[in-house]
Coordinates of C-alpha atoms and ligand atoms in Angstrom, one line a residue:
Chain A
M1 CA 117.5 50.1 75.7
R2 CA 114.0 49.2 74.8
E3 CA 112.7 50.9 77.9
Q4 CA 114.5 54.0 77.0
M5 CA 112.9 54.0 73.5
L6 CA 109.5 53.4 75.0
K7 CA 110.1 56.2 77.5
S8 CA 111.0 58.6 74.8
I9 CA 107.8 57.9 72.9
L10 CA 105.9 58.4 76.2
S11 CA 107.7 61.6 76.8
D12 CA 106.8 62.9 73.3
L13 CA 103.2 61.9 73.9
N14 CA 103.0 63.7 77.3
G15 CA 104.6 66.7 75.6
A16 CA 102.2 66.7 72.7
S17 CA 99.4 68.0 74.8
A18 CA 99.1 69.9 78.0
D19 CA 96.0 67.8 78.7
I20 CA 98.0 64.6 79.0
E21 CA 99.2 64.2 82.6
A22 CA 100.8 60.8 82.4
S23 CA 101.2 57.7 80.4
A24 CA 102.5 54.1 80.5
V25 CA 103.2 51.1 78.4
I26 CA 102.1 47.9 80.0
S27 CA 102.4 44.3 78.9
S28 CA 99.2 42.3 78.5
D29 CA 100.2 40.4 81.6
G30 CA 100.0 43.7 83.5
L31 CA 103.7 44.4 83.9
T32 CA 104.8 48.0 83.4
M33 CA 107.3 48.2 80.6
A34 CA 107.8 52.0 80.7
A35 CA 106.0 54.7 82.5
I36 CA 106.0 58.4 83.1
L37 CA 103.6 58.6 86.0
P38 CA 103.2 60.8 89.0
Q39 CA 105.5 59.7 91.9
D40 CA 102.8 58.5 94.2
V41 CA 101.3 56.1 91.7
D42 CA 102.0 52.5 92.2
E43 CA 103.1 51.1 88.8
D44 CA 102.3 47.5 89.6
R45 CA 98.7 48.3 90.5
V46 CA 98.2 50.6 87.5
G47 CA 99.7 48.1 85.2
A48 CA 97.6 45.2 86.4
M49 CA 94.4 47.2 86.4
A50 CA 94.9 48.7 82.9
A51 CA 95.7 45.3 81.4
A52 CA 92.6 43.9 83.1
M53 CA 90.4 46.7 81.8
L54 CA 91.6 46.3 78.3
S55 CA 91.0 42.5 78.4
L56 CA 87.5 43.0 79.8
G57 CA 86.8 45.7 77.3
E58 CA 87.9 43.4 74.5
R59 CA 85.7 40.6 75.8
T60 CA 82.7 42.9 76.2
A61 CA 83.1 44.4 72.7
R62 CA 83.2 40.9 71.3
E63 CA 80.3 39.7 73.4
L64 CA 78.1 42.6 72.3
A65 CA 79.2 42.3 68.6
R66 CA 81.2 45.6 68.6
G67 CA 84.1 44.1 66.7
D68 CA 87.8 44.5 67.5
L69 CA 88.5 46.7 70.5
E70 CA 89.9 50.2 69.7
Q71 CA 90.1 51.6 73.2
V72 CA 88.7 51.6 76.7
M73 CA 87.9 55.0 78.2
V74 CA 87.3 55.7 81.9
K75 CA 85.9 59.1 82.9
G76 CA 86.2 60.2 86.4
E77 CA 85.4 63.4 88.3
Y78 CA 88.9 64.7 87.6
G79 CA 89.6 63.4 84.1
Y80 CA 90.1 60.5 81.8
I81 CA 92.1 57.3 81.5
L82 CA 92.4 55.9 78.0
M83 CA 93.7 52.5 77.3
S84 CA 94.4 51.0 73.9
H85 CA 96.5 48.3 72.3
A86 CA 100.0 49.0 71.4
G87 CA 100.7 46.0 69.3
K88 CA 99.4 42.6 70.2
D89 CA 100.9 42.2 73.6
A90 CA 101.0 45.7 75.1
V91 CA 98.7 48.4 76.4
L92 CA 99.1 52.1 76.2
T93 CA 97.5 53.9 79.1
V94 CA 97.1 57.7 78.9
I95 CA 95.9 59.8 81.8
A96 CA 94.3 63.1 80.8
R97 CA 92.8 66.1 82.5
K98 CA 89.2 66.8 83.0
D99 CA 88.5 69.2 80.2
S100 CA 90.8 67.6 77.7
K101 CA 90.2 67.7 74.0
L102 CA 89.6 64.0 73.6
G103 CA 89.8 63.9 69.8
L104 CA 93.3 65.2 69.8
I105 CA 94.4 63.0 72.6
L106 CA 93.1 59.9 70.8
L107 CA 95.0 60.9 67.7
D108 CA 98.2 61.4 69.7
A109 CA 97.7 58.1 71.5
K110 CA 97.1 56.3 68.2
R111 CA 100.3 57.6 66.9
A112 CA 102.2 56.6 70.0
S113 CA 100.6 53.1 69.9
K114 CA 101.9 52.6 66.4
A115 CA 105.4 53.7 67.3
I116 CA 105.4 51.5 70.4
S117 CA 104.2 48.4 68.4
E118 CA 107.0 49.0 66.0
I119 CA 109.5 48.7 68.9
L120 CA 108.0 45.7 70.6
Chain B
M1 CA 110.4 13.5 91.8
L2 CA 106.6 13.4 91.9
H3 CA 104.7 16.2 90.3
G4 CA 101.2 17.1 89.4
T5 CA 99.6 19.2 86.6
Y6 CA 99.2 22.1 89.0
V7 CA 101.5 21.3 91.8
S8 CA 105.3 21.3 91.3
A9 CA 107.6 18.5 92.3
D10 CA 109.1 20.8 94.9
D11 CA 105.7 21.6 96.5
I12 CA 104.8 17.9 96.6
Q13 CA 108.1 17.1 98.2
T14 CA 107.7 19.8 100.8
F15 CA 104.2 18.5 101.6
I16 CA 105.6 15.0 102.0
N17 CA 108.5 16.2 104.1
V18 CA 106.4 18.3 106.5
A19 CA 103.6 15.7 106.7
D20 CA 106.4 13.1 107.4
F21 CA 104.9 10.7 104.9
S22 CA 107.5 8.0 104.6
E23 CA 108.0 4.6 102.9
T24 CA 106.7 3.1 106.1
D25 CA 103.4 4.9 105.7
R26 CA 103.2 3.6 102.1
Q27 CA 103.8 0.1 103.3
H28 CA 101.2 0.5 106.1
L29 CA 98.6 1.7 103.6
Q30 CA 99.3 -1.2 101.3
D31 CA 99.1 -3.6 104.3
L32 CA 95.8 -2.1 105.3
A33 CA 94.1 -2.9 102.0
P34 CA 92.4 -6.1 103.3
V35 CA 91.1 -4.2 106.3
A36 CA 89.9 -1.4 104.0
R37 CA 88.0 -3.8 101.9
E38 CA 86.0 -4.6 105.0
F39 CA 84.9 -1.1 105.9
V40 CA 84.8 0.8 102.5
P41 CA 81.3 -0.2 101.6
E42 CA 79.9 0.8 105.0
L43 CA 82.0 4.0 105.1
T44 CA 80.7 4.9 101.6
N45 CA 77.1 4.4 102.7
L46 CA 77.7 6.6 105.7
F47 CA 79.4 9.2 103.6
Y48 CA 76.4 9.6 101.3
V49 CA 73.9 9.5 104.2
R50 CA 75.7 12.5 105.6
L51 CA 75.4 14.3 102.3
L52 CA 71.8 13.3 101.9
V53 CA 70.5 14.4 105.3
D54 CA 71.8 17.9 104.7
P55 CA 69.4 19.7 102.4
V56 CA 72.2 22.0 101.2
T57 CA 74.4 19.1 99.9
S58 CA 71.7 16.6 99.1
V59 CA 70.5 18.4 96.0
Y60 CA 73.9 17.8 94.3
I61 CA 73.7 14.1 94.7
E62 CA 70.3 12.7 95.4
E63 CA 69.6 11.6 91.9
R64 CA 73.0 10.1 91.3
I65 CA 73.8 8.1 94.5
E66 CA 73.9 4.7 92.8
E67 CA 76.2 6.1 90.1
L68 CA 78.5 7.9 92.6
K69 CA 78.9 5.1 95.2
P70 CA 81.1 2.8 93.1
L71 CA 83.2 5.7 92.1
H72 CA 83.7 6.7 95.7
M73 CA 84.5 3.2 96.7
D74 CA 87.1 2.9 94.0
W75 CA 88.6 6.1 95.2
L76 CA 88.7 4.9 98.8
M77 CA 90.3 1.6 97.8
D78 CA 92.8 3.5 95.7
L79 CA 94.1 5.0 99.0
F80 CA 95.3 1.6 100.0
S81 CA 97.0 0.6 96.7
G82 CA 100.5 1.5 98.0
N83 CA 101.2 3.2 94.7
Y84 CA 101.2 7.0 95.0
D85 CA 102.8 7.9 91.7
E86 CA 102.0 10.6 89.2
A87 CA 98.9 8.8 88.0
F88 CA 97.6 8.9 91.6
V89 CA 98.3 12.6 91.8
A90 CA 96.5 13.1 88.4
R91 CA 93.5 11.1 89.6
Q92 CA 93.1 13.4 92.6
E93 CA 93.4 16.5 90.4
A94 CA 90.8 15.1 88.1
I95 CA 88.4 14.6 91.0
G96 CA 88.9 18.3 91.9
R97 CA 88.1 19.3 88.3
A98 CA 85.0 17.0 88.2
H99 CA 83.7 18.7 91.3
V100 CA 84.3 22.1 90.0
A101 CA 82.5 21.2 86.8
A102 CA 79.6 19.9 88.9
H103 CA 79.5 23.3 90.8
I104 CA 80.2 21.6 94.1
P105 CA 81.6 24.2 96.5
A106 CA 85.1 23.4 97.8
Y107 CA 84.0 23.5 101.4
F108 CA 81.6 20.6 100.8
V109 CA 84.6 18.5 99.9
A110 CA 86.6 19.7 102.8
A111 CA 83.7 18.9 105.1
S112 CA 83.3 15.4 103.8
M113 CA 87.0 14.9 104.1
A114 CA 86.7 15.9 107.8
F115 CA 83.9 13.3 108.1
L116 CA 86.1 10.6 106.5
R117 CA 88.9 11.5 108.9
S118 CA 86.6 11.2 111.8
M119 CA 85.3 7.8 110.8
M120 CA 88.4 6.1 109.7
P121 CA 90.2 5.5 113.0
S122 CA 87.5 3.5 114.7
M123 CA 86.6 1.6 111.5
I124 CA 90.2 0.6 111.0
E125 CA 90.6 -0.4 114.6
E126 CA 87.4 -2.4 114.6
K127 CA 88.0 -4.2 111.3
S128 CA 91.6 -5.0 112.0
Q129 CA 90.7 -6.6 115.2
A130 CA 88.0 -8.6 113.5
L131 CA 90.6 -9.8 111.0
G132 CA 93.0 -10.6 113.9
R133 CA 95.4 -7.8 112.9
A134 CA 95.2 -5.6 115.9
N135 CA 98.5 -3.8 115.1
C136 CA 96.9 -2.2 112.1
G137 CA 94.9 0.1 114.4
E138 CA 98.1 2.0 114.9
W139 CA 98.5 2.7 111.3
V140 CA 95.7 5.2 111.0
G141 CA 98.2 8.1 111.0
S142 CA 99.3 6.9 107.5
V143 CA 95.8 7.1 106.2
L144 CA 95.2 10.5 107.7
R145 CA 98.4 11.8 106.1
L146 CA 97.3 10.5 102.7
L147 CA 93.8 11.9 103.0
D148 CA 95.3 15.4 103.7
F149 CA 97.5 14.9 100.7
C150 CA 94.5 14.1 98.5
Q151 CA 92.6 17.1 99.8
F152 CA 95.6 19.3 99.1
L153 CA 95.6 18.1 95.5
I154 CA 91.9 18.4 95.1
D155 CA 91.9 21.9 96.6
R156 CA 94.7 23.0 94.2
A157 CA 92.8 21.6 91.2
Y158 CA 89.8 23.6 92.4
E159 CA 91.8 26.7 92.6
E160 CA 93.3 26.1 89.2
A161 CA 90.0 25.2 87.6
R162 CA 88.5 28.4 88.9
M163 CA 91.4 30.5 87.6
D164 CA 91.0 28.8 84.2
R165 CA 87.3 29.8 84.2
L166 CA 88.3 33.3 85.0
V167 CA 90.8 33.3 82.1
Q168 CA 88.0 32.1 79.8
A169 CA 85.4 34.6 81.1
T170 CA 87.6 37.7 81.1
G171 CA 90.1 37.0 78.4
M172 CA 92.9 38.0 80.8
T173 CA 96.1 36.0 80.6
R174 CA 96.9 33.6 83.4
K175 CA 99.8 35.7 84.4
L176 CA 97.7 38.9 84.6
L177 CA 95.3 37.1 86.9
E178 CA 98.2 35.9 89.1
N179 CA 99.5 39.5 89.1
L180 CA 96.1 40.8 90.2
V181 CA 95.9 38.2 93.0
M182 CA 99.4 39.1 94.2
L183 CA 98.9 42.9 94.2
K184 CA 99.6 44.3 97.7
A185 CA 96.8 46.0 99.4
K186 CA 97.1 49.8 99.0
E187 CA 98.7 51.3 102.1
K188 CA 96.2 53.6 103.9
K189 CA 97.5 57.1 104.5
K190 CA 98.0 57.6 108.2
P191 CA 95.9 60.4 109.7
A192 CA 98.1 63.5 110.6
S193 CA 97.6 62.9 114.3
D194 CA 99.3 59.5 114.0
A195 CA 102.4 60.9 112.4
G196 CA 105.5 60.8 114.6
Ligands
LIG1 C1 86.1 13.5 100.3 C2 85.4 14.2 99.4 C3 85.0 13.6 98.1 C4 85.5 12.6 97.4 C5 86.9 11.9 97.6 C6 84.8 12.4 96.2 C7 85.1 11.6 95.2 C8 84.5 11.6 93.9 C9 84.9 10.8 92.8 C10 86.1 9.9 92.8 C11 84.1 11.1 91.8 C12 84.2 10.6 90.3 C13 85.0 11.7 89.6 C14 85.2 11.3 88.1 O1 84.3 10.9 87.5 O2 86.3 11.6 87.6 C15 83.1 12.1 92.2 C16 82.2 12.6 91.5 C17 81.2 13.4 92.0 N1 81.0 13.8 93.3 FE1 82.3 13.5 94.8 N2 83.7 13.3 96.2 C18 83.7 14.0 97.4 C19 82.8 14.9 97.9 C20 81.7 15.2 97.2 C21 80.7 16.1 97.7 C22 80.7 16.8 99.1 C23 79.7 16.1 96.8 C24 78.4 16.9 96.8 C25 77.7 17.3 97.8 C26 80.1 15.3 95.7 C27 79.4 15.2 94.5 C28 79.9 14.6 93.4 C29 79.2 14.6 92.1 C30 77.9 15.3 91.7 C31 80.1 13.9 91.2 C32 79.8 13.6 89.7 C33 80.6 14.7 89.0 C34 80.3 14.6 87.5 O3 79.3 15.0 87.0 O4 81.2 14.0 86.8 N3 81.3 14.8 96.0 N4 83.4 12.3 93.6

């Protein structure tokens, strides 16, 4: 039931912008709670890595006096990976294309995070 | 059933079963206490000589030998108390933690355990004969089993203490770290020529 609700939020998110290729909700322990990811992606690996990135981001932000973490962004040759908190114990991961309009994606992700945190 | 802070009762029981550590071993160890009293000071001296002659290990202990010797002798005598309860398990775990905190690499401990294992049989043999208890020489297996048990507990404490430090350094939960450790290696794609 909860997974269905999370999936529907992810599906809305992925549909909100053609720039968003995939997304997932991950617990802070790195377990995938719901995901709409390409078939060849290993959910366990992505889950653990995204949760690890967010934790490290949080630590680094605090260490360097940047306050509470809002998001972690990874930019690669072929696009972006955005990770942000969705409530206290979950991570929203969004995978976006290379030439994405980041501002819009961040807004959509923020909205989705809020909806997710209300369910969890 | 016996359990540790880090090691479950089931794991300890499996260790005991596979090592075949029995009530007879416990009794042998207890009976060896007077023999141990004879060789523990000498063994402790040799133990620290080994660590002192190696420049890699000596830096960790050279200024603390007199403080460490009695602690080490107590630990050795504790092996012959005949009482291997939860407090005994906790003491071995605490030793693991103390060594992690002192930044002593785990392989130093493993190496010095190997040294103890190599020295104990002849010392037990010699001192039991001197005490007119020649049969004790055959009980060395019980001591070796217990030393391995201690090393298992110390090693686990090392592992746990390192994980705790990672938790503190990274902010990741314990469970996340376990998940990362358990991730399967990514399968390499086979080159086309291998297919079929
Ligand atoms: C068979 C292996 C070893 C055993 C059984 C052993 C035993 C002990 C014991 C019982 C203590 C006291 C722990 C406490 O205060 O709670 C101790 C402390 C210590 N040991 Fe060992 N030890 C071993 C190997 C080594 C090695 C290889 C080194 C270094 C080369 C070493 C260096 C130290 C140091 C520096 C401390 C003091 C730690 C502190 O600051 O509290 N030990 N050891």
